[in-house]
CSV table of C-alpha atoms and ligand atoms in Angstrom, one decimal:
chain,number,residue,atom,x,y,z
A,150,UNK,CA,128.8,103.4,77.5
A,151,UNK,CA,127.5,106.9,77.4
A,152,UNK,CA,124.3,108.8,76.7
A,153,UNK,CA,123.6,111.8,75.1
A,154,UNK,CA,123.8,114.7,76.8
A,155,UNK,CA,120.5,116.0,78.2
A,156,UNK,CA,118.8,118.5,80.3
A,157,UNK,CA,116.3,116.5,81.6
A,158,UNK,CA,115.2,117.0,85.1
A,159,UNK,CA,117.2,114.5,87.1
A,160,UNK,CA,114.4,112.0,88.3
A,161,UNK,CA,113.0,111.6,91.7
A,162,UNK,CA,113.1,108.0,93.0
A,163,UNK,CA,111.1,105.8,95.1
A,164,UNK,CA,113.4,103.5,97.2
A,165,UNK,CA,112.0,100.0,98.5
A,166,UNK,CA,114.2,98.7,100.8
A,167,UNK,CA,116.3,101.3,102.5
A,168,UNK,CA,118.6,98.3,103.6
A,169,UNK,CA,122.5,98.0,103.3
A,170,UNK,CA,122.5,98.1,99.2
A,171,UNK,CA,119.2,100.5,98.9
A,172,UNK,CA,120.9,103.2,101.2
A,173,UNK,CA,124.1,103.3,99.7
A,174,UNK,CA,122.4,103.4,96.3
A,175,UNK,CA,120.3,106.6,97.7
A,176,UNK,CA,123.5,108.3,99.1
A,177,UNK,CA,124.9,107.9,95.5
A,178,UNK,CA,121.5,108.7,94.0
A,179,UNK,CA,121.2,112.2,96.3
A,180,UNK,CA,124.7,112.8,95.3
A,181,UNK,CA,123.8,112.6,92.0
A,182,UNK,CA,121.5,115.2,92.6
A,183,UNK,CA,118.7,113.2,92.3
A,184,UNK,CA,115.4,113.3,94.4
A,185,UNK,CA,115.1,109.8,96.2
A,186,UNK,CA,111.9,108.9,99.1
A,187,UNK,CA,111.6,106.0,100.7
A,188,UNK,CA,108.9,103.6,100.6
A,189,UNK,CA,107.7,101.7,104.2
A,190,UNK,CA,104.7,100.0,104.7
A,191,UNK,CA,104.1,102.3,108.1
A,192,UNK,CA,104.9,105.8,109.3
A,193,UNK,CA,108.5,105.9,110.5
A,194,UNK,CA,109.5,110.0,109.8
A,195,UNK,CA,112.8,110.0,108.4
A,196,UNK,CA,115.2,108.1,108.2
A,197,UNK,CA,118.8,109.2,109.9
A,198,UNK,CA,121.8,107.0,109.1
A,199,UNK,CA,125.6,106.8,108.9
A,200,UNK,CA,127.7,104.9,106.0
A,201,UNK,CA,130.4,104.1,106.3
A,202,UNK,CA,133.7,103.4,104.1
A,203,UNK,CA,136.4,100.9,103.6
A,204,UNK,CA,138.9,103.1,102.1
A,205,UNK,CA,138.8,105.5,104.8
A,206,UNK,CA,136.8,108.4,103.5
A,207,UNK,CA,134.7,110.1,105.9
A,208,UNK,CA,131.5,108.4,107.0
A,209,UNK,CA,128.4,109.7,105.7
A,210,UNK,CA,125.2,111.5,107.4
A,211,UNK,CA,122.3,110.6,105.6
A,212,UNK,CA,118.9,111.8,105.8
A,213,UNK,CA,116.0,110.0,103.8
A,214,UNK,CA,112.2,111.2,103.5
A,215,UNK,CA,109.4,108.4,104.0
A,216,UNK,CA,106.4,107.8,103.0
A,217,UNK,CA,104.1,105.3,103.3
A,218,UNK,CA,101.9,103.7,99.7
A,219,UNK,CA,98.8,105.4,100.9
A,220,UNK,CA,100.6,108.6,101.3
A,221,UNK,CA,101.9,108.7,97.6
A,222,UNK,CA,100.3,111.2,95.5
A,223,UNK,CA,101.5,110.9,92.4
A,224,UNK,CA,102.0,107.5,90.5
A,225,UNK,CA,105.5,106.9,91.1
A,226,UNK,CA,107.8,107.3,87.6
A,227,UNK,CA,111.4,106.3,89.3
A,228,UNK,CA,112.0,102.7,91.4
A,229,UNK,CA,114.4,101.8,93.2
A,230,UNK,CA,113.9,98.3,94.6
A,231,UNK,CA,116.1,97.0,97.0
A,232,UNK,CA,114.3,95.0,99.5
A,233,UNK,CA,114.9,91.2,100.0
A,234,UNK,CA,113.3,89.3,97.4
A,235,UNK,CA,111.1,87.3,99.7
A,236,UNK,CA,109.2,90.6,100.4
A,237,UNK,CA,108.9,92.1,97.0
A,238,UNK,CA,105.3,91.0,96.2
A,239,UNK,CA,104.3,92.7,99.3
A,240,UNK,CA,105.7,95.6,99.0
A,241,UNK,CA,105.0,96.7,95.1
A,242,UNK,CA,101.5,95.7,95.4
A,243,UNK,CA,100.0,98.9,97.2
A,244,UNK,CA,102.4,101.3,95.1
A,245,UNK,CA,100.8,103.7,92.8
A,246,UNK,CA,103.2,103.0,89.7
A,247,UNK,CA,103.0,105.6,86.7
A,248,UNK,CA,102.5,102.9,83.6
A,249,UNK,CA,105.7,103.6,82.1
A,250,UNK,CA,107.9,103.6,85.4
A,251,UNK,CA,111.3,103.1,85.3
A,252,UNK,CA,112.5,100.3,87.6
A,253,UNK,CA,116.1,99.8,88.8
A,254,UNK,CA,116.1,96.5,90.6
A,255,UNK,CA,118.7,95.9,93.0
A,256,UNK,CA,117.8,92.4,94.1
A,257,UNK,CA,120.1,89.0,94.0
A,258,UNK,CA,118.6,86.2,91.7
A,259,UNK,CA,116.4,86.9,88.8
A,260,UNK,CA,112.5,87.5,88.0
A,261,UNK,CA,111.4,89.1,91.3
A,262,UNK,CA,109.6,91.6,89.5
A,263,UNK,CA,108.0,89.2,86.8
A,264,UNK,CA,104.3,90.0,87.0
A,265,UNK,CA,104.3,92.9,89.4
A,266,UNK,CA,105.1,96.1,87.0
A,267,UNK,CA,102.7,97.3,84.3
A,268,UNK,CA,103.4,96.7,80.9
A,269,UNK,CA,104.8,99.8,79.5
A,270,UNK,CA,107.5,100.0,82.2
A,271,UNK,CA,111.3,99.7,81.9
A,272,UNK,CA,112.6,97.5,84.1
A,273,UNK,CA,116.5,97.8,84.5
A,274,UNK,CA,118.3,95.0,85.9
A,275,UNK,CA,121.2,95.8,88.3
A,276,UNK,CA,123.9,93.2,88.8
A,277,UNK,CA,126.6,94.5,91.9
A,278,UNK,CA,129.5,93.1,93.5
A,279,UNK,CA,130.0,95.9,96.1
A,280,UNK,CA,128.8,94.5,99.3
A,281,UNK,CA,127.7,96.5,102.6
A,282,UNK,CA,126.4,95.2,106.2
A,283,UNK,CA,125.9,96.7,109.3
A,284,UNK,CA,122.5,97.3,111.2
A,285,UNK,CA,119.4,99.9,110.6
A,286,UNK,CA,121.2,102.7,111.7
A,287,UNK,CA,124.5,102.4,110.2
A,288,UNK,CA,125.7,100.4,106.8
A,289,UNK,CA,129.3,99.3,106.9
A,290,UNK,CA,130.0,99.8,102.8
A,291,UNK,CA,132.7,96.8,102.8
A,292,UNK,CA,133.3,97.0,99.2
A,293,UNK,CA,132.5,99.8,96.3
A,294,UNK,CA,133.3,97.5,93.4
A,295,UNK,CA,131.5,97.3,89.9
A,296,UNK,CA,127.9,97.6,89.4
A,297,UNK,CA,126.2,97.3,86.4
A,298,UNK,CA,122.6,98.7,85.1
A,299,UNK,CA,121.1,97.3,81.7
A,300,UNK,CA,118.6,96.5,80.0
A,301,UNK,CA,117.5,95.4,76.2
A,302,UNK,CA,118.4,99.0,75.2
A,303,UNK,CA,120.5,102.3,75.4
A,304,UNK,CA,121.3,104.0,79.0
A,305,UNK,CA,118.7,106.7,80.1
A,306,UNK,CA,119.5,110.3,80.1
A,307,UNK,CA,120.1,110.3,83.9
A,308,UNK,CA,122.7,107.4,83.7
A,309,UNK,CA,125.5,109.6,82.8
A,310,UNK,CA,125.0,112.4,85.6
A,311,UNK,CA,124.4,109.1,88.2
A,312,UNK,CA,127.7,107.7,87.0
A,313,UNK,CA,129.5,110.8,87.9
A,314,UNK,CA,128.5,110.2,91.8
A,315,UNK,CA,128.3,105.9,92.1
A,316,UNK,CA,131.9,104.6,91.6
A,317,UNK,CA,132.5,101.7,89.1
A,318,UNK,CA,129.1,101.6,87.8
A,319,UNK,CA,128.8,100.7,84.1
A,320,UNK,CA,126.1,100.6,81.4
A,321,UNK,CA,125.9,96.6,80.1
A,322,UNK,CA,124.0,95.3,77.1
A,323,UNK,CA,125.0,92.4,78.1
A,324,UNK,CA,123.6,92.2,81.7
A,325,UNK,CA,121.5,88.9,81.5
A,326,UNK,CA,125.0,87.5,81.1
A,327,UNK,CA,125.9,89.0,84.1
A,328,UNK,CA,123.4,88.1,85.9
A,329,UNK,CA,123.7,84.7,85.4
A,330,UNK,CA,127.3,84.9,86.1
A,331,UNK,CA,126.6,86.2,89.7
A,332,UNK,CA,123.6,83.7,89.7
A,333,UNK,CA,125.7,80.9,89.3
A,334,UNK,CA,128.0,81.9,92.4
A,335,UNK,CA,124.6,82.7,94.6
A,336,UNK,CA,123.2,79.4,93.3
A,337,UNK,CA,126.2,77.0,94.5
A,338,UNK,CA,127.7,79.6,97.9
A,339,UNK,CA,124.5,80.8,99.4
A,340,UNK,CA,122.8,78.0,99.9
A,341,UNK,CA,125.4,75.4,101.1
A,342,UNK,CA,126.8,77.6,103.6
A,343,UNK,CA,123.7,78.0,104.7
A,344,UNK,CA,122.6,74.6,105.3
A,345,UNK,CA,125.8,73.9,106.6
A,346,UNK,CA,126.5,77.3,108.9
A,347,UNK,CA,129.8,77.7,107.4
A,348,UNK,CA,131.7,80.6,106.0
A,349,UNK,CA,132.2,80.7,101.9
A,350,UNK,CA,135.9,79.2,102.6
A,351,UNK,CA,134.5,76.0,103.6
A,352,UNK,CA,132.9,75.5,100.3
A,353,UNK,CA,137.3,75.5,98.8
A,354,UNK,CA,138.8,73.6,102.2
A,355,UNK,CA,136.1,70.3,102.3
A,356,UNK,CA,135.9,67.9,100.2
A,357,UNK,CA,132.8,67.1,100.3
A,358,UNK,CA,131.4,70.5,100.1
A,359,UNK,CA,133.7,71.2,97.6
A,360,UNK,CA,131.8,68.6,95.5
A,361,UNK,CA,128.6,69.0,96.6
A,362,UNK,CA,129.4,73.2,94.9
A,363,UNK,CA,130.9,71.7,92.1
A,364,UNK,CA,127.2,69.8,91.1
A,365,UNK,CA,125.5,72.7,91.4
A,366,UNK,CA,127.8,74.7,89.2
A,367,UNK,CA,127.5,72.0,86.5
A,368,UNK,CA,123.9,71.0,87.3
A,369,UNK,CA,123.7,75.9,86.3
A,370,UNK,CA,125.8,75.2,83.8
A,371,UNK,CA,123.6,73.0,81.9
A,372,UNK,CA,120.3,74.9,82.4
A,373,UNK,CA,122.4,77.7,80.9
A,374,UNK,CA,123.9,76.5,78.1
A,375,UNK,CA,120.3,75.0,77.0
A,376,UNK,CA,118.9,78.6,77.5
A,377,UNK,CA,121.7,80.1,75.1
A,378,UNK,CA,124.1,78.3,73.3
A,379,UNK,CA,126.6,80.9,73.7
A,380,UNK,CA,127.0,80.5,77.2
A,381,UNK,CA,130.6,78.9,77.5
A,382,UNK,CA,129.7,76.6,80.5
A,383,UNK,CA,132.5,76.2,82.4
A,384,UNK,CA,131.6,78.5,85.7
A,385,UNK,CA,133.5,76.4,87.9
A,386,UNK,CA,136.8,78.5,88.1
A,387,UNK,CA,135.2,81.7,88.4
A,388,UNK,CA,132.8,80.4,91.2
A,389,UNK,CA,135.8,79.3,92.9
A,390,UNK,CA,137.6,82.1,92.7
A,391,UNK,CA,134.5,84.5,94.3
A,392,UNK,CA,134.5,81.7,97.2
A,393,UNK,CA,138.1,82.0,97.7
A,394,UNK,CA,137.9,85.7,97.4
A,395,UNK,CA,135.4,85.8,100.3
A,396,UNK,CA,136.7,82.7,102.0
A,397,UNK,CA,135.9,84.5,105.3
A,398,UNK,CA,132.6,85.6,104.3
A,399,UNK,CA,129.4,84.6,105.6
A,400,UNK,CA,126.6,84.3,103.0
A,401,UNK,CA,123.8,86.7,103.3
A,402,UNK,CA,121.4,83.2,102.6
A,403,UNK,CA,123.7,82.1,106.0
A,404,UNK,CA,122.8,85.0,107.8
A,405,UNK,CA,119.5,85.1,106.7
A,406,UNK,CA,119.1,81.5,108.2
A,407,UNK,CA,121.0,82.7,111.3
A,408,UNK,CA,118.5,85.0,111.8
A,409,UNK,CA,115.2,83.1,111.7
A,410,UNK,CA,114.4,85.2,108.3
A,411,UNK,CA,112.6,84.1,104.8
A,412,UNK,CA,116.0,83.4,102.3
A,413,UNK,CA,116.2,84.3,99.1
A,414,UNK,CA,116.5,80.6,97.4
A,415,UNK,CA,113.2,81.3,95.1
A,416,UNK,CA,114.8,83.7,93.3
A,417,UNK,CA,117.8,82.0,93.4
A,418,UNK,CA,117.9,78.2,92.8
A,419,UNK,CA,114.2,78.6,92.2
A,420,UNK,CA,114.6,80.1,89.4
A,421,UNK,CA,117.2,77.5,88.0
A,422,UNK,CA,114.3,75.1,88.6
A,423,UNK,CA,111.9,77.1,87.1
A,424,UNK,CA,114.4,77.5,84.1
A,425,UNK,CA,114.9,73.8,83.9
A,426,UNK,CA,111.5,72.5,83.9
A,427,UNK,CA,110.3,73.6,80.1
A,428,UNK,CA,114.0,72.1,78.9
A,429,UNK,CA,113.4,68.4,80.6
A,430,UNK,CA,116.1,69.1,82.6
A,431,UNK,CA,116.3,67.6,86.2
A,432,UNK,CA,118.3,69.5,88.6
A,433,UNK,CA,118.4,67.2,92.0
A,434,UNK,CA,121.4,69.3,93.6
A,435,UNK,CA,119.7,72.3,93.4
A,436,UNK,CA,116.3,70.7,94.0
A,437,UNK,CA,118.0,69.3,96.9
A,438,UNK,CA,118.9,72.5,98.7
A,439,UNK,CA,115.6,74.4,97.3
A,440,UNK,CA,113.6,71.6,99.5
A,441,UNK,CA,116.1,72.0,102.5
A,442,UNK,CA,116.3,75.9,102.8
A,443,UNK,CA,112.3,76.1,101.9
A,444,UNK,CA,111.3,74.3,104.7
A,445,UNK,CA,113.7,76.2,107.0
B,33,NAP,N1,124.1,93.8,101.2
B,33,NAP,C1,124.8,93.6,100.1
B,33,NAP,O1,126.0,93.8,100.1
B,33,NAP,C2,124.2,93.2,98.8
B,33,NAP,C3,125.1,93.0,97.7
B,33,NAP,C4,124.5,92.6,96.4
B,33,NAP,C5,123.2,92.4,96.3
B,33,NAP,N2,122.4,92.5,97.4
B,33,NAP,C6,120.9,92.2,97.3
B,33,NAP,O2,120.2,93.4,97.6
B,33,NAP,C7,118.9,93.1,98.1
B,33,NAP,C8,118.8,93.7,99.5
B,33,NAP,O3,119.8,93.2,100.3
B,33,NAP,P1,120.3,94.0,101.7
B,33,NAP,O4,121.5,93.3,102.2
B,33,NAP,O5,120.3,95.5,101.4
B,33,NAP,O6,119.0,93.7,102.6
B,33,NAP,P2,118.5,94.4,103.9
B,33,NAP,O7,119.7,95.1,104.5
B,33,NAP,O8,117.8,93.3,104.7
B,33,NAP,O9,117.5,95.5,103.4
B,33,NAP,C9,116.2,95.1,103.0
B,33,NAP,C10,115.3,96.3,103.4
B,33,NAP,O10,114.0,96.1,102.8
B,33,NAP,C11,113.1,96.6,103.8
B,33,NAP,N3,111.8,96.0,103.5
B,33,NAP,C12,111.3,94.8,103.7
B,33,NAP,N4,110.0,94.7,103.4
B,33,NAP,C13,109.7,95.9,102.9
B,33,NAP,C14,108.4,96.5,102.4
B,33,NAP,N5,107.3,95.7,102.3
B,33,NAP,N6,108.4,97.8,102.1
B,33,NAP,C15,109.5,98.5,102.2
B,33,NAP,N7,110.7,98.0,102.6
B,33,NAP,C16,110.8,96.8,103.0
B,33,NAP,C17,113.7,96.1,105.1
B,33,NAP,O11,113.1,96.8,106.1
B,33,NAP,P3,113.2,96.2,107.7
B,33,NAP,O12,114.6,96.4,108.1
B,33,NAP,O13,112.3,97.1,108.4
B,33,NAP,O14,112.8,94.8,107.6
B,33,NAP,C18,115.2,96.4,104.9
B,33,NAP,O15,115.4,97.8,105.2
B,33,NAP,C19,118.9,91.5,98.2
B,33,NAP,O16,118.3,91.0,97.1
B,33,NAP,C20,120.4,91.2,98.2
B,33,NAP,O17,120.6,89.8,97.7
B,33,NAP,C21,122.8,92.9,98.7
């Protein structure tokens, strides 16, 4: 989809979470021609790191301002939030946000933001399949695949200029679909490879894992199909196919688990659960790996 053209001043954007996906979404956003700070809880001074790329393009330099939320001066129109969902609450709370900001949010699972913007923003939903690791200082881009941005209405003006500089990224009307779409795979891969320390593979080549994903796709399925009638229900294929595709793959819930951090199962199977609970539906796989990983 495309926007009218427009001479609007590109926007200058406020970045929580200059991770693996929020850098590579500033290098675009920079290349775009866009303004783009970060956002830390503490003084750092900028921030100097290196992407770089699968299909063998030069690696990238990259050089990002910093500020700190008593350092803002003006309310912030432009957000970028990218950090894990775990730490979202935190992190938006001391922001000075402009009442009708414009909120692009990067995260996995859904509702992260529910509660924590003002009520004339725009929150834009972002739904990726490009994947990046790496550490602080330098964010292996592993995959530059589609990413969507959407919301109830018509792309901004600055959509088409950012398009120009982020490959493969696409205006949806239809994003809540696609976010429950990628939900779905989170909902059933992220948290049984965590529990069981296994790579996404495992979840195809065990049986009883294999089954174990195969509830929780059915157990998603339902909650959907309750929430829209349209949904068609029947995610198990695709779900195996994304766990085949990254057979080798550990899950970032896996790693997050590996690592002694917070996952992000609240905004994940949490909010299946949450889903669920109006509907009178019980969901006791995904209540079953919500009460594992939250006590981790
Ligand atoms: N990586 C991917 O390929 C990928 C793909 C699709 C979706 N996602 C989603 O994107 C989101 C971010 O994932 P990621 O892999 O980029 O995570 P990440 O590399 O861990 O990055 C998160 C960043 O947030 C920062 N942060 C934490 N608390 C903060 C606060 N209060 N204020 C400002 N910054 C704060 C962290 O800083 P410190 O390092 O200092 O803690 C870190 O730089 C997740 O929801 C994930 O599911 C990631």
């Amino acid at each position: 989809m495309s926007t009218a053209a427009s001479s609007a001043a590109p926007p200058h954007w406020h970045l929580v979470g200059a991770g693996h996906i929020g850098t590579l979404a500033a290098a675009y956003v920079q290349a775009a021609g866009h303004g783009v700070t970060v956002v830390r809880p503490h003084a750092v001074g900028p921030i100097e790191t290196t992407l770089a790329f699968a299909d063998g393009r030069r690696s990238q330099r990259l050089t990002l301002p910093t500020v700190t939320p008593t350092s803002i001066e003006q309310p912030i129109s432009h957000l970028l939030v990218a950090c894990k969902t775990p730490y979202t609450r935190a992190a938006l709370a001391p922001l000075p946000l402009a009442a009708t900001v414009t909120a692009v949010r990067l995260q996995n699972g859904i509702g992260s933001l529910d509660g924590l913007l003002p009520s004339g923003a725009r929150l834009i939903d972002a739904v990726t399949t490009s994947a990046v690791k790496g550490t602080r200082a330098h964010h292996d881009v592993v995959a530059e695949n589609t990413t969507w941005f959407g919301d109830d209405g018509a792309a901004p003006d600055w959509f088409d200029g950012l398009r120009a500089h982020w490959p493969n990224l696409e205006w949806s009307a239809s994003i809540r679909r696609r976010q429950w779409q990628k939900l779905v795979a989170n909902a059933a891969i992220n948290p049984l490879t965590a529990l069981h320390d296994v790579p996404n593979g495992a979840l195809i080549e065990d049986a009883a894992l294999h089954a174990r994903m195969r509830d929780l796709v059915a157990e998603a399925d339902r909650v959907l199909g309750a929430l829209d009638e349209s949904w068609p229900g029947d995610s198990l294929a695709a779900v195996t196919v994304v766990a085949r595709a990254t057979a080798g793959n550990t899950s970032s819930m896996r790693a997050d688990v590996q690592r002694g951090a917070p996952t992000e199962i609240e905004a994940i199977n949490g909010w299946l659960l949450r889903a669920a609970a109006p509907l009178g539906l019980a969901l006791p796989a995904h209540r079953a790996v919500f009460e594992a990983l939250r006590e981790r």
